[in-house]
Structures are given as C-alpha cells and as structure tokens.
Amino acid sequence: IQEISILKAMCNRLKERSTVDYISVSVCSKASDPFNERDKDKDSASLANLNAIGDTQDMLQFIVDKPKVCLVALDHAGLTTNTSDLRQFLSSSKARAVPYSNEIIKYDSTQLLHNQTKLEEFDCRRPSYKRNI
C-alpha cells in the first residue's frame, strides 16, 4: 500500500508539472524485467487508484499505434536497468528520445544503439553492500 501511495503521488506530480499526455506505471515488475514480460498479470485495482492510463503492456501497445513517441522516465531505472532489453526495445520501437529527470538528458535511439557507454547508464542499480553484524 505504501508503494501505491508513492506511485500515486509521483503520477499526480508528473501530470501537474509536465506536459505528458500518457502515464504508464509498472506496479509489480522489476526494473530489470524485459518490457514484454512486465505486467503480464494486470493489477487493475492498483492502476485504478493512480493517475495513470495503463501499465507497461498498455504503453507498448500505445507506442505501436503512434507515428512518433517521446518517453519520459523519472530516472534511468524508471525505464529499465536491462541494457540488452533496452537495445532490443529501441531497435523495434518508434521511441526516439528519452529525457531523464529534471536534469533532462536527451538520448537518441541511434546514439544508444551504437554507444555502449551511453547504453550502460541505464544499468544503474547496484546490489546492497553485504555487512557482517
């Protein structure tokens, strides 16, 4: 329930403070999950409480139906940490730019497909340090 409250606040702020037309939210997926595997089991109850139009599967369908798309993620991990899946996604989709946070880093899909260093910026989550107690 805490996670849903946080997602709801994020969706509301994104809608209020930006010019986005469509917000999709992945309620029960990991940032490393492949796009086509995310949200296979719809969580309609959670989505109904958010200011979002759909989940990852809805976003993928939305992209297919549009001639041009700009994806906005709150951070790299908000889109994915799976760089090989990101490469495949960009190769097969119409998404052409991915602005990042309030810093706005604009990526061109061609740049990400041909520059491994830029692509690896999405592999940004590291495991927690193991500590002895």
Tab-separated table of N, CA, C and O in Angstrom:
chain	number	residue	atom	x	y	z
A	1	ILE	N	0.841	-1.196	0.000
A	1	ILE	CA	0.000	0.000	0.000
A	1	ILE	C	0.879	1.250	0.000
A	1	ILE	O	0.554	2.206	-0.660
A	2	GLN	N	2.003	1.217	0.723
A	2	GLN	CA	2.928	2.353	0.743
A	2	GLN	C	3.449	2.640	-0.670
A	2	GLN	O	3.518	3.788	-1.081
A	3	GLU	N	3.804	1.572	-1.414
A	3	GLU	CA	4.329	1.744	-2.758
A	3	GLU	C	3.288	2.378	-3.673
A	3	GLU	O	3.623	3.232	-4.503
A	4	ILE	N	2.027	1.985	-3.524
A	4	ILE	CA	0.959	2.544	-4.352
A	4	ILE	C	0.774	4.028	-4.041
A	4	ILE	O	0.583	4.843	-4.941
A	5	SER	N	0.871	4.399	-2.769
A	5	SER	CA	0.758	5.814	-2.380
A	5	SER	C	1.875	6.643	-3.004
A	5	SER	O	1.638	7.754	-3.482
A	6	ILE	N	3.069	6.097	-2.998
A	6	ILE	CA	4.211	6.802	-3.591
A	6	ILE	C	4.022	6.929	-5.099
A	6	ILE	O	4.231	8.003	-5.671
A	7	LEU	N	3.617	5.846	-5.749
A	7	LEU	CA	3.376	5.896	-7.194
A	7	LEU	C	2.274	6.895	-7.537
A	7	LEU	O	2.371	7.630	-8.520
A	8	LYS	N	1.233	6.931	-6.737
A	8	LYS	CA	0.131	7.867	-6.975
A	8	LYS	C	0.626	9.303	-6.892
A	8	LYS	O	0.307	10.132	-7.757
A	9	ALA	N	1.413	9.606	-5.876
A	9	ALA	CA	1.963	10.956	-5.731
A	9	ALA	C	2.867	11.305	-6.911
A	9	ALA	O	2.803	12.430	-7.440
A	10	MET	N	3.691	10.351	-7.348
A	10	MET	CA	4.571	10.589	-8.490
A	10	MET	C	3.766	10.849	-9.765
A	10	MET	O	4.081	11.768	-10.526
A	11	CYS	N	2.727	10.055	-9.984
A	11	CYS	CA	1.878	10.238	-11.168
A	11	CYS	C	1.181	11.593	-11.136
A	11	CYS	O	1.123	12.294	-12.151
A	12	ASN	N	0.652	11.959	-9.986
A	12	ASN	CA	-0.037	13.244	-9.856
A	12	ASN	C	0.909	14.407	-10.130
A	12	ASN	O	0.561	15.340	-10.850
A	13	ARG	N	2.107	14.350	-9.558
A	13	ARG	CA	3.078	15.429	-9.781
A	13	ARG	C	3.517	15.492	-11.243
A	13	ARG	O	3.675	16.574	-11.798
A	14	LEU	N	3.730	14.339	-11.839
A	14	LEU	CA	4.131	14.306	-13.244
A	14	LEU	C	3.053	14.927	-14.122
A	14	LEU	O	3.334	15.718	-15.017
A	15	LYS	N	1.815	14.604	-13.848
A	15	LYS	CA	0.692	15.148	-14.624
A	15	LYS	C	0.557	16.656	-14.406
A	15	LYS	O	0.322	17.410	-15.346
A	16	GLU	N	0.711	17.104	-13.157
A	16	GLU	CA	0.552	18.521	-12.819
A	16	GLU	C	1.689	19.388	-13.354
A	16	GLU	O	1.474	20.522	-13.754
A	17	ARG	N	2.900	18.884	-13.310
A	17	ARG	CA	4.082	19.704	-13.578
A	17	ARG	C	4.688	19.537	-14.957
A	17	ARG	O	5.700	20.160	-15.264
A	18	SER	N	4.120	18.706	-15.770
A	18	SER	CA	4.717	18.493	-17.089
A	18	SER	C	3.633	18.489	-18.157
A	18	SER	O	2.462	18.649	-17.874
A	19	THR	N	4.066	18.276	-19.359
A	19	THR	CA	3.129	18.255	-20.475
A	19	THR	C	2.903	16.842	-21.001
A	19	THR	O	2.543	16.675	-22.161
A	20	VAL	N	3.089	15.848	-20.145
A	20	VAL	CA	2.881	14.475	-20.600
A	20	VAL	C	1.408	14.232	-20.892
A	20	VAL	O	0.521	14.779	-20.242
A	21	ASP	N	1.160	13.426	-21.896
A	21	ASP	CA	-0.210	13.080	-22.273
A	21	ASP	C	-0.619	11.717	-21.745
A	21	ASP	O	-1.797	11.420	-21.632
A	22	TYR	N	0.348	10.884	-21.451
A	22	TYR	CA	0.079	9.480	-21.135
A	22	TYR	C	1.053	9.028	-20.058
A	22	TYR	O	2.257	9.202	-20.212
A	23	ILE	N	0.536	8.477	-18.983
A	23	ILE	CA	1.392	7.949	-17.922
A	23	ILE	C	1.115	6.456	-17.795
A	23	ILE	O	-0.027	6.047	-17.599
A	24	SER	N	2.174	5.677	-17.923
A	24	SER	CA	2.038	4.244	-17.682
A	24	SER	C	2.892	3.902	-16.464
A	24	SER	O	3.940	4.496	-16.234
A	25	VAL	N	2.412	2.944	-15.694
A	25	VAL	CA	3.062	2.567	-14.440
A	25	VAL	C	3.177	1.055	-14.375
A	25	VAL	O	2.225	0.342	-14.680
A	26	SER	N	4.340	0.596	-13.982
A	26	SER	CA	4.522	-0.829	-13.760
A	26	SER	C	4.432	-1.071	-12.264
A	26	SER	O	5.336	-0.720	-11.512
A	27	VAL	N	3.339	-1.636	-11.842
A	27	VAL	CA	3.058	-1.796	-10.417
A	27	VAL	C	3.800	-2.983	-9.812
A	27	VAL	O	4.221	-2.942	-8.664
A	28	CYS	N	3.998	-4.034	-10.580
A	28	CYS	CA	4.533	-5.263	-9.975
A	28	CYS	C	5.678	-5.870	-10.781
A	28	CYS	O	5.787	-7.075	-10.881
A	29	SER	N	6.533	-5.027	-11.342
A	29	SER	CA	7.662	-5.533	-12.115
A	29	SER	C	8.961	-4.949	-11.595
A	29	SER	O	8.976	-3.885	-10.991
A	30	LYS	N	10.046	-5.640	-11.888
A	30	LYS	CA	11.375	-5.149	-11.540
A	30	LYS	C	11.917	-4.325	-12.699
A	30	LYS	O	11.561	-4.562	-13.854
A	31	ALA	N	12.814	-3.405	-12.406
A	31	ALA	CA	13.422	-2.574	-13.449
A	31	ALA	C	14.247	-3.413	-14.421
A	31	ALA	O	14.490	-2.999	-15.547
A	32	SER	N	14.651	-4.588	-14.003
A	32	SER	CA	15.460	-5.452	-14.870
A	32	SER	C	14.611	-6.408	-15.717
A	32	SER	O	15.143	-7.079	-16.601
A	33	ASP	N	13.309	-6.464	-15.465
A	33	ASP	CA	12.441	-7.344	-16.256
A	33	ASP	C	12.351	-6.844	-17.703
A	33	ASP	O	12.259	-5.639	-17.930
A	34	PRO	N	12.372	-7.745	-18.678
A	34	PRO	CA	12.180	-7.328	-20.068
A	34	PRO	C	10.811	-6.654	-20.247
A	34	PRO	O	9.840	-7.020	-19.590
A	35	PHE	N	10.744	-5.660	-21.119
A	35	PHE	CA	9.499	-4.927	-21.336
A	35	PHE	C	8.331	-5.854	-21.665
A	35	PHE	O	7.235	-5.702	-21.132
A	36	ASN	N	8.573	-6.806	-22.558
A	36	ASN	CA	7.465	-7.668	-22.991
A	36	ASN	C	7.003	-8.650	-21.915
A	36	ASN	O	5.970	-9.283	-22.064
A	37	GLU	N	7.762	-8.767	-20.812
A	37	GLU	CA	7.376	-9.657	-19.718
A	37	GLU	C	6.712	-8.909	-18.553
A	37	GLU	O	6.150	-9.526	-17.657
A	38	ARG	N	6.797	-7.601	-18.572
A	38	ARG	CA	6.256	-6.818	-17.457
A	38	ARG	C	4.732	-6.775	-17.484
A	38	ARG	O	4.114	-6.725	-18.544
A	39	ASP	N	4.166	-6.768	-16.299
A	39	ASP	CA	2.725	-6.572	-16.111
A	39	ASP	C	1.864	-7.552	-16.907
A	39	ASP	O	0.792	-7.199	-17.381
A	40	LYS	N	2.334	-8.765	-17.046
A	40	LYS	CA	1.530	-9.785	-17.729
A	40	LYS	C	0.249	-10.070	-16.945
A	40	LYS	O	-0.792	-10.321	-17.528
A	41	ASP	N	0.358	-10.033	-15.621
A	41	ASP	CA	-0.825	-10.178	-14.768
A	41	ASP	C	-1.264	-8.781	-14.359
A	41	ASP	O	-0.631	-8.143	-13.518
A	42	LYS	N	-2.315	-8.290	-14.991
A	42	LYS	CA	-2.786	-6.924	-14.732
A	42	LYS	C	-3.189	-6.739	-13.283
A	42	LYS	O	-3.838	-7.573	-12.696
A	43	ASP	N	-2.791	-5.606	-12.724
A	43	ASP	CA	-3.191	-5.220	-11.376
A	43	ASP	C	-4.154	-4.046	-11.518
A	43	ASP	O	-3.827	-2.903	-11.212
A	44	SER	N	-5.342	-4.321	-12.020
A	44	SER	CA	-6.324	-3.283	-12.317
A	44	SER	C	-6.730	-2.485	-11.093
A	44	SER	O	-6.966	-1.280	-11.177
A	45	ALA	N	-6.787	-3.126	-9.939
A	45	ALA	CA	-7.179	-2.430	-8.711
A	45	ALA	C	-6.163	-1.345	-8.366
A	45	ALA	O	-6.539	-0.220	-8.033
A	46	SER	N	-4.878	-1.655	-8.457
A	46	SER	CA	-3.840	-0.658	-8.165
A	46	SER	C	-3.822	0.437	-9.221
A	46	SER	O	-3.687	1.617	-8.897
A	47	LEU	N	-3.949	0.071	-10.491
A	47	LEU	CA	-3.945	1.069	-11.565
A	47	LEU	C	-5.119	2.040	-11.434
A	47	LEU	O	-4.986	3.222	-11.760
A	48	ALA	N	-6.249	1.568	-10.957
A	48	ALA	CA	-7.431	2.415	-10.810
A	48	ALA	C	-7.191	3.537	-9.804
A	48	ALA	O	-7.803	4.607	-9.907
A	49	ASN	N	-6.288	3.332	-8.845
A	49	ASN	CA	-6.000	4.337	-7.826
A	49	ASN	C	-4.935	5.337	-8.252
A	49	ASN	O	-4.642	6.267	-7.517
A	50	LEU	N	-4.335	5.140	-9.393
A	50	LEU	CA	-3.254	6.011	-9.856
A	50	LEU	C	-3.751	6.933	-10.959
A	50	LEU	O	-4.736	6.647	-11.630
A	51	ASN	N	-3.048	8.014	-11.159
A	51	ASN	CA	-3.361	8.936	-12.252
A	51	ASN	C	-2.601	8.466	-13.494
A	51	ASN	O	-1.840	9.207	-14.087
A	52	ALA	N	-2.790	7.196	-13.829
A	52	ALA	CA	-2.087	6.584	-14.955
A	52	ALA	C	-3.103	5.944	-15.889
A	52	ALA	O	-4.146	5.473	-15.456
A	53	ILE	N	-2.772	5.932	-17.156
A	53	ILE	CA	-3.673	5.363	-18.147
A	53	ILE	C	-3.494	3.857	-18.271
A	53	ILE	O	-4.402	3.146	-18.626
A	54	GLY	N	-2.292	3.376	-17.955
A	54	GLY	CA	-2.080	1.944	-18.093
A	54	GLY	C	-0.758	1.479	-17.536
A	54	GLY	O	-0.029	2.234	-16.896
A	55	ASP	N	-0.441	0.222	-17.818
A	55	ASP	CA	0.795	-0.392	-17.361
A	55	ASP	C	1.760	-0.537	-18.543
A	55	ASP	O	1.544	0.046	-19.610
A	56	THR	N	2.803	-1.311	-18.368
A	56	THR	CA	3.814	-1.458	-19.413
A	56	THR	C	3.234	-2.051	-20.694
A	56	THR	O	3.554	-1.598	-21.798
A	57	GLN	N	2.383	-3.048	-20.576
A	57	GLN	CA	1.778	-3.646	-21.772
A	57	GLN	C	0.928	-2.622	-22.529
A	57	GLN	O	0.949	-2.581	-23.759
A	58	ASP	N	0.210	-1.772	-21.782
A	58	ASP	CA	-0.572	-0.708	-22.423
A	58	ASP	C	0.350	0.300	-23.115
A	58	ASP	O	0.050	0.788	-24.200
A	59	MET	N	1.485	0.616	-22.473
A	59	MET	CA	2.450	1.539	-23.065
A	59	MET	C	3.005	0.974	-24.380
A	59	MET	O	3.102	1.682	-25.375
A	60	LEU	N	3.337	-0.312	-24.366
A	60	LEU	CA	3.861	-0.932	-25.583
A	60	LEU	C	2.841	-0.882	-26.714
A	60	LEU	O	3.189	-0.608	-27.866
A	61	GLN	N	1.584	-1.111	-26.394
A	61	GLN	CA	0.532	-1.030	-27.408
A	61	GLN	C	0.353	0.406	-27.885
A	61	GLN	O	0.164	0.660	-29.072
A	62	PHE	N	0.445	1.353	-26.970
A	62	PHE	CA	0.330	2.768	-27.302
A	62	PHE	C	1.415	3.179	-28.297
A	62	PHE	O	1.155	3.868	-29.277
A	63	ILE	N	2.647	2.731	-28.048
A	63	ILE	CA	3.775	3.075	-28.915
A	63	ILE	C	3.577	2.515	-30.321
A	63	ILE	O	3.870	3.182	-31.307
A	64	VAL	N	3.070	1.302	-30.409
A	64	VAL	CA	2.847	0.668	-31.710
A	64	VAL	C	1.880	1.498	-32.563
A	64	VAL	O	2.049	1.614	-33.770
A	65	ASP	N	0.888	2.100	-31.915
A	65	ASP	CA	-0.158	2.828	-32.634
A	65	ASP	C	0.192	4.267	-32.981
A	65	ASP	O	-0.585	4.944	-33.638
A	66	LYS	N	1.336	4.770	-32.527
A	66	LYS	CA	1.706	6.170	-32.735
A	66	LYS	C	2.861	6.294	-33.720
A	66	LYS	O	3.788	5.497	-33.708
A	67	PRO	N	2.835	7.340	-34.555
A	67	PRO	CA	3.935	7.521	-35.507
A	67	PRO	C	5.226	8.006	-34.860
A	67	PRO	O	6.320	7.750	-35.346
A	68	LYS	N	5.112	8.715	-33.715
A	68	LYS	CA	6.283	9.278	-33.062
A	68	LYS	C	6.021	9.342	-31.562
A	68	LYS	O	4.954	9.759	-31.138
A	69	VAL	N	7.009	8.926	-30.767
A	69	VAL	CA	6.822	8.861	-29.313
A	69	VAL	C	8.070	9.388	-28.616
A	69	VAL	O	9.188	9.110	-29.033
A	70	CYS	N	7.870	10.122	-27.532
A	70	CYS	CA	8.959	10.551	-26.666
A	70	CYS	C	8.679	9.974	-25.285
A	70	CYS	O	7.653	10.267	-24.678
A	71	LEU	N	9.575	9.136	-24.797
A	71	LEU	CA	9.416	8.538	-23.474
A	71	LEU	C	10.079	9.415	-22.419
A	71	LEU	O	11.180	9.908	-22.626
A	72	VAL	N	9.413	9.579	-21.299
A	72	VAL	CA	9.958	10.327	-20.171
A	72	VAL	C	10.024	9.376	-18.987
A	72	VAL	O	9.027	8.760	-18.631
A	73	ALA	N	11.188	9.268	-18.391
A	73	ALA	CA	11.355	8.422	-17.204
A	73	ALA	C	11.886	9.298	-16.072
A	73	ALA	O	12.660	10.228	-16.305
A	74	LEU	N	11.466	9.006	-14.852
A	74	LEU	CA	11.909	9.800	-13.718
A	74	LEU	C	13.381	9.578	-13.395
A	74	LEU	O	14.027	10.426	-12.815
A	75	ASP	N	13.894	8.439	-13.756
A	75	ASP	CA	15.326	8.157	-13.694
A	75	ASP	C	15.594	6.989	-14.633
A	75	ASP	O	14.675	6.432	-15.205
A	76	HIS	N	16.857	6.652	-14.814
A	76	HIS	CA	17.183	5.560	-15.733
A	76	HIS	C	16.452	4.280	-15.348
A	76	HIS	O	15.855	3.610	-16.187
A	77	ALA	N	16.494	3.948	-14.062
A	77	ALA	CA	15.857	2.714	-13.604
A	77	ALA	C	14.339	2.794	-13.720
A	77	ALA	O	13.670	1.774	-13.718
A	78	GLY	N	13.792	4.008	-13.837
A	78	GLY	CA	12.358	4.150	-14.053
A	78	GLY	C	11.934	3.603	-15.404
A	78	GLY	O	10.769	3.291	-15.624
A	79	LEU	N	12.882	3.490	-16.301
A	79	LEU	CA	12.602	2.873	-17.599
A	79	LEU	C	13.080	1.422	-17.575
A	79	LEU	O	12.296	0.507	-17.751
A	80	THR	N	14.356	1.211	-17.339
A	80	THR	CA	14.903	-0.149	-17.274
A	80	THR	C	16.339	-0.122	-16.774
A	80	THR	O	17.016	0.891	-16.903
A	81	THR	N	16.779	-1.225	-16.224
A	81	THR	CA	18.200	-1.422	-15.920
A	81	THR	C	18.765	-2.541	-16.788
A	81	THR	O	19.928	-2.896	-16.665
A	82	ASN	N	17.948	-3.065	-17.670
A	82	ASN	CA	18.319	-4.178	-18.538
A	82	ASN	C	18.754	-3.600	-19.891
A	82	ASN	O	17.931	-3.340	-20.763
A	83	THR	N	20.060	-3.401	-20.046
A	83	THR	CA	20.555	-2.719	-21.243
A	83	THR	C	20.341	-3.515	-22.533
A	83	THR	O	20.071	-2.928	-23.575
A	84	SER	N	20.441	-4.818	-22.474
A	84	SER	CA	20.211	-5.598	-23.697
A	84	SER	C	18.740	-5.525	-24.111
A	84	SER	O	18.432	-5.440	-25.305
A	85	ASP	N	17.838	-5.508	-23.140
A	85	ASP	CA	16.421	-5.361	-23.470
A	85	ASP	C	16.124	-3.956	-23.985
A	85	ASP	O	15.322	-3.788	-24.898
A	86	LEU	N	16.789	-2.941	-23.423
A	86	LEU	CA	16.607	-1.568	-23.912
A	86	LEU	C	17.051	-1.459	-25.363
A	86	LEU	O	16.374	-0.849	-26.186
A	87	ARG	N	18.179	-2.082	-25.674
A	87	ARG	CA	18.668	-2.069	-27.066
A	87	ARG	C	17.632	-2.704	-28.005
A	87	ARG	O	17.310	-2.161	-29.055
A	88	GLN	N	17.104	-3.846	-27.605
A	88	GLN	CA	16.095	-4.523	-28.423
A	88	GLN	C	14.829	-3.669	-28.544
A	88	GLN	O	14.261	-3.538	-29.625
A	89	PHE	N	14.399	-3.085	-27.449
A	89	PHE	CA	13.212	-2.226	-27.440
A	89	PHE	C	13.378	-1.040	-28.395
A	89	PHE	O	12.504	-0.748	-29.205
A	90	LEU	N	14.526	-0.364	-28.321
A	90	LEU	CA	14.760	0.794	-29.178
A	90	LEU	C	14.884	0.400	-30.649
A	90	LEU	O	14.468	1.153	-31.526
A	91	SER	N	15.435	-0.769	-30.892
A	91	SER	CA	15.571	-1.232	-32.277
A	91	SER	C	14.224	-1.526	-32.916
A	91	SER	O	14.043	-1.363	-34.125
A	92	SER	N	13.263	-1.938	-32.107
A	92	SER	CA	11.983	-2.371	-32.666
A	92	SER	C	10.832	-1.398	-32.413
A	92	SER	O	9.706	-1.670	-32.799
A	93	SER	N	11.104	-0.258	-31.770
A	93	SER	CA	10.009	0.666	-31.470
A	93	SER	C	10.214	2.002	-32.151
A	93	SER	O	11.251	2.273	-32.736
A	94	LYS	N	9.204	2.852	-32.037
A	94	LYS	CA	9.255	4.183	-32.621
A	94	LYS	C	9.732	5.225	-31.617
A	94	LYS	O	9.815	6.392	-31.934
A	95	ALA	N	10.040	4.822	-30.412
A	95	ALA	CA	10.522	5.757	-29.395
A	95	ALA	C	11.875	6.294	-29.838
A	95	ALA	O	12.762	5.537	-30.202
A	96	ARG	N	12.052	7.590	-29.818
A	96	ARG	CA	13.277	8.180	-30.326
A	96	ARG	C	14.065	8.991	-29.313
A	96	ARG	O	15.202	9.289	-29.536
A	97	ALA	N	13.462	9.389	-28.208
A	97	ALA	CA	14.193	10.177	-27.217
A	97	ALA	C	13.717	9.796	-25.830
A	97	ALA	O	12.563	9.468	-25.637
A	98	VAL	N	14.629	9.851	-24.880
A	98	VAL	CA	14.289	9.512	-23.506
A	98	VAL	C	14.859	10.598	-22.589
A	98	VAL	O	15.996	10.511	-22.162
A	99	PRO	N	14.110	11.668	-22.310
A	99	PRO	CA	14.619	12.658	-21.349
A	99	PRO	C	14.736	12.045	-19.959
A	99	PRO	O	13.995	11.138	-19.610
A	100	TYR	N	15.643	12.552	-19.156
A	100	TYR	CA	15.919	11.988	-17.837
A	100	TYR	C	15.758	13.048	-16.757
A	100	TYR	O	16.417	14.067	-16.787
A	101	SER	N	14.874	12.798	-15.801
A	101	SER	CA	14.717	13.590	-14.585
A	101	SER	C	14.617	15.077	-14.865
A	101	SER	O	14.264	15.488	-15.956
A	102	ASN	N	14.883	15.905	-13.860
A	102	ASN	CA	14.839	17.342	-14.069
A	102	ASN	C	16.115	17.850	-14.724
A	102	ASN	O	16.219	19.002	-15.088
A	103	GLU	N	17.097	16.982	-14.843
A	103	GLU	CA	18.351	17.311	-15.490
A	103	GLU	C	18.190	17.279	-17.004
A	103	GLU	O	18.942	17.914	-17.725
A	104	ILE	N	17.257	16.545	-17.480
A	104	ILE	CA	16.939	16.309	-18.885
A	104	ILE	C	18.166	15.933	-19.706
A	104	ILE	O	18.884	16.764	-20.234
A	105	ILE	N	18.385	14.659	-19.750
A	105	ILE	CA	19.394	14.091	-20.628
A	105	ILE	C	18.621	13.510	-21.802
A	105	ILE	O	17.777	12.652	-21.626
A	106	LYS	N	18.885	13.994	-22.968
A	106	LYS	CA	18.148	13.542	-24.147
A	106	LYS	C	18.997	12.521	-24.889
A	106	LYS	O	20.156	12.765	-25.200
A	107	TYR	N	18.385	11.365	-25.110
A	107	TYR	CA	19.059	10.301	-25.835
A	107	TYR	C	18.357	10.088	-27.169
A	107	TYR	O	17.146	10.091	-27.247
A	108	ASP	N	19.135	9.880	-28.167
A	108	ASP	CA	18.608	9.468	-29.451
A	108	ASP	C	18.772	7.954	-29.516
A	108	ASP	O	19.786	7.418	-29.069
A	109	SER	N	17.782	7.262	-30.028
A	109	SER	CA	17.869	5.798	-30.040
A	109	SER	C	19.090	5.315	-30.820
A	109	SER	O	19.720	4.334	-30.438
A	110	THR	N	19.454	6.004	-31.873
A	110	THR	CA	20.638	5.621	-32.642
A	110	THR	C	21.880	5.742	-31.769
A	110	THR	O	22.757	4.876	-31.783
A	111	GLN	N	21.947	6.808	-30.978
A	111	GLN	CA	23.071	7.012	-30.062
A	111	GLN	C	23.164	5.852	-29.068
A	111	GLN	O	24.237	5.324	-28.821
A	112	LEU	N	22.034	5.455	-28.502
A	112	LEU	CA	22.035	4.363	-27.527
A	112	LEU	C	22.390	3.028	-28.184
A	112	LEU	O	23.058	2.191	-27.573
A	113	LEU	N	21.940	2.826	-29.395
A	113	LEU	CA	22.216	1.563	-30.082
A	113	LEU	C	23.686	1.425	-30.475
A	113	LEU	O	24.202	0.316	-30.570
A	114	HIS	N	24.383	2.553	-30.664
A	114	HIS	CA	25.755	2.497	-31.153
A	114	HIS	C	26.802	2.945	-30.135
A	114	HIS	O	27.989	2.927	-30.433
A	115	ASN	N	26.378	3.366	-28.954
A	115	ASN	CA	27.318	3.835	-27.950
A	115	ASN	C	27.077	3.051	-26.659
A	115	ASN	O	26.178	3.363	-25.884
A	116	GLN	N	27.884	2.037	-26.430
A	116	GLN	CA	27.714	1.147	-25.279
A	116	GLN	C	27.797	1.905	-23.959
A	116	GLN	O	27.079	1.609	-23.019
A	117	THR	N	28.641	2.919	-23.872
A	117	THR	CA	28.784	3.697	-22.641
A	117	THR	C	27.489	4.403	-22.287
A	117	THR	O	27.058	4.397	-21.129
A	118	LYS	N	26.851	5.010	-23.271
A	118	LYS	CA	25.565	5.686	-23.043
A	118	LYS	C	24.494	4.669	-22.652
A	118	LYS	O	23.688	4.908	-21.753
A	119	LEU	N	24.477	3.540	-23.306
A	119	LEU	CA	23.507	2.498	-23.006
A	119	LEU	C	23.678	1.987	-21.573
A	119	LEU	O	22.698	1.766	-20.859
A	120	GLU	N	24.906	1.859	-21.124
A	120	GLU	CA	25.186	1.340	-19.786
A	120	GLU	C	24.768	2.296	-18.669
A	120	GLU	O	24.705	1.905	-17.513
A	121	GLU	N	24.452	3.549	-18.998
A	121	GLU	CA	23.943	4.479	-17.988
A	121	GLU	C	22.620	3.972	-17.403
A	121	GLU	O	22.247	4.337	-16.298
A	122	PHE	N	21.940	3.122	-18.137
A	122	PHE	CA	20.675	2.561	-17.655
A	122	PHE	C	20.897	1.405	-16.681
A	122	PHE	O	20.000	1.043	-15.945
A	123	ASP	N	22.081	0.845	-16.677
A	123	ASP	CA	22.414	-0.234	-15.738
A	123	ASP	C	22.904	0.417	-14.451
A	123	ASP	O	24.073	0.348	-14.093
A	124	CYS	N	21.987	1.079	-13.740
A	124	CYS	CA	22.382	1.974	-12.653
A	124	CYS	C	22.062	1.466	-11.256
A	124	CYS	O	22.407	2.107	-10.280
A	125	ARG	N	21.414	0.356	-11.127
A	125	ARG	CA	21.132	-0.168	-9.785
A	125	ARG	C	22.173	-1.195	-9.409
A	125	ARG	O	22.429	-2.137	-10.132
A	126	ARG	N	22.750	-0.978	-8.279
A	126	ARG	CA	23.776	-1.875	-7.774
A	126	ARG	C	23.238	-2.634	-6.576
A	126	ARG	O	22.405	-2.112	-5.833
A	127	PRO	N	23.746	-3.846	-6.318
A	127	PRO	CA	23.285	-4.590	-5.138
A	127	PRO	C	23.704	-3.888	-3.854
A	127	PRO	O	24.681	-3.144	-3.833
A	128	SER	N	22.977	-4.140	-2.799
A	128	SER	CA	23.311	-3.589	-1.496
A	128	SER	C	24.614	-4.185	-0.995
A	128	SER	O	24.970	-5.321	-1.324
A	129	TYR	N	25.323	-3.415	-0.182
A	129	TYR	CA	26.547	-3.929	0.422
A	129	TYR	C	26.188	-5.008	1.435
A	129	TYR	O	25.267	-4.857	2.223
A	130	LYS	N	26.950	-6.083	1.430
A	130	LYS	CA	26.768	-7.130	2.414
A	130	LYS	C	27.577	-6.756	3.642
A	130	LYS	O	28.765	-6.451	3.537
A	131	ARG	N	26.913	-6.742	4.782
A	131	ARG	CA	27.580	-6.332	6.008
A	131	ARG	C	27.538	-7.466	7.017
A	131	ARG	O	26.556	-8.177	7.118
A	132	ASN	N	28.602	-7.592	7.761
A	132	ASN	CA	28.644	-8.557	8.863
A	132	ASN	C	28.154	-7.865	10.120
A	132	ASN	O	28.543	-6.750	10.425
A	133	ILE	N	27.312	-8.560	10.841
A	133	ILE	CA	26.773	-7.981	12.081
A	133	ILE	C	27.323	-8.727	13.278
A	133	ILE	O	27.600	-9.838	13.317
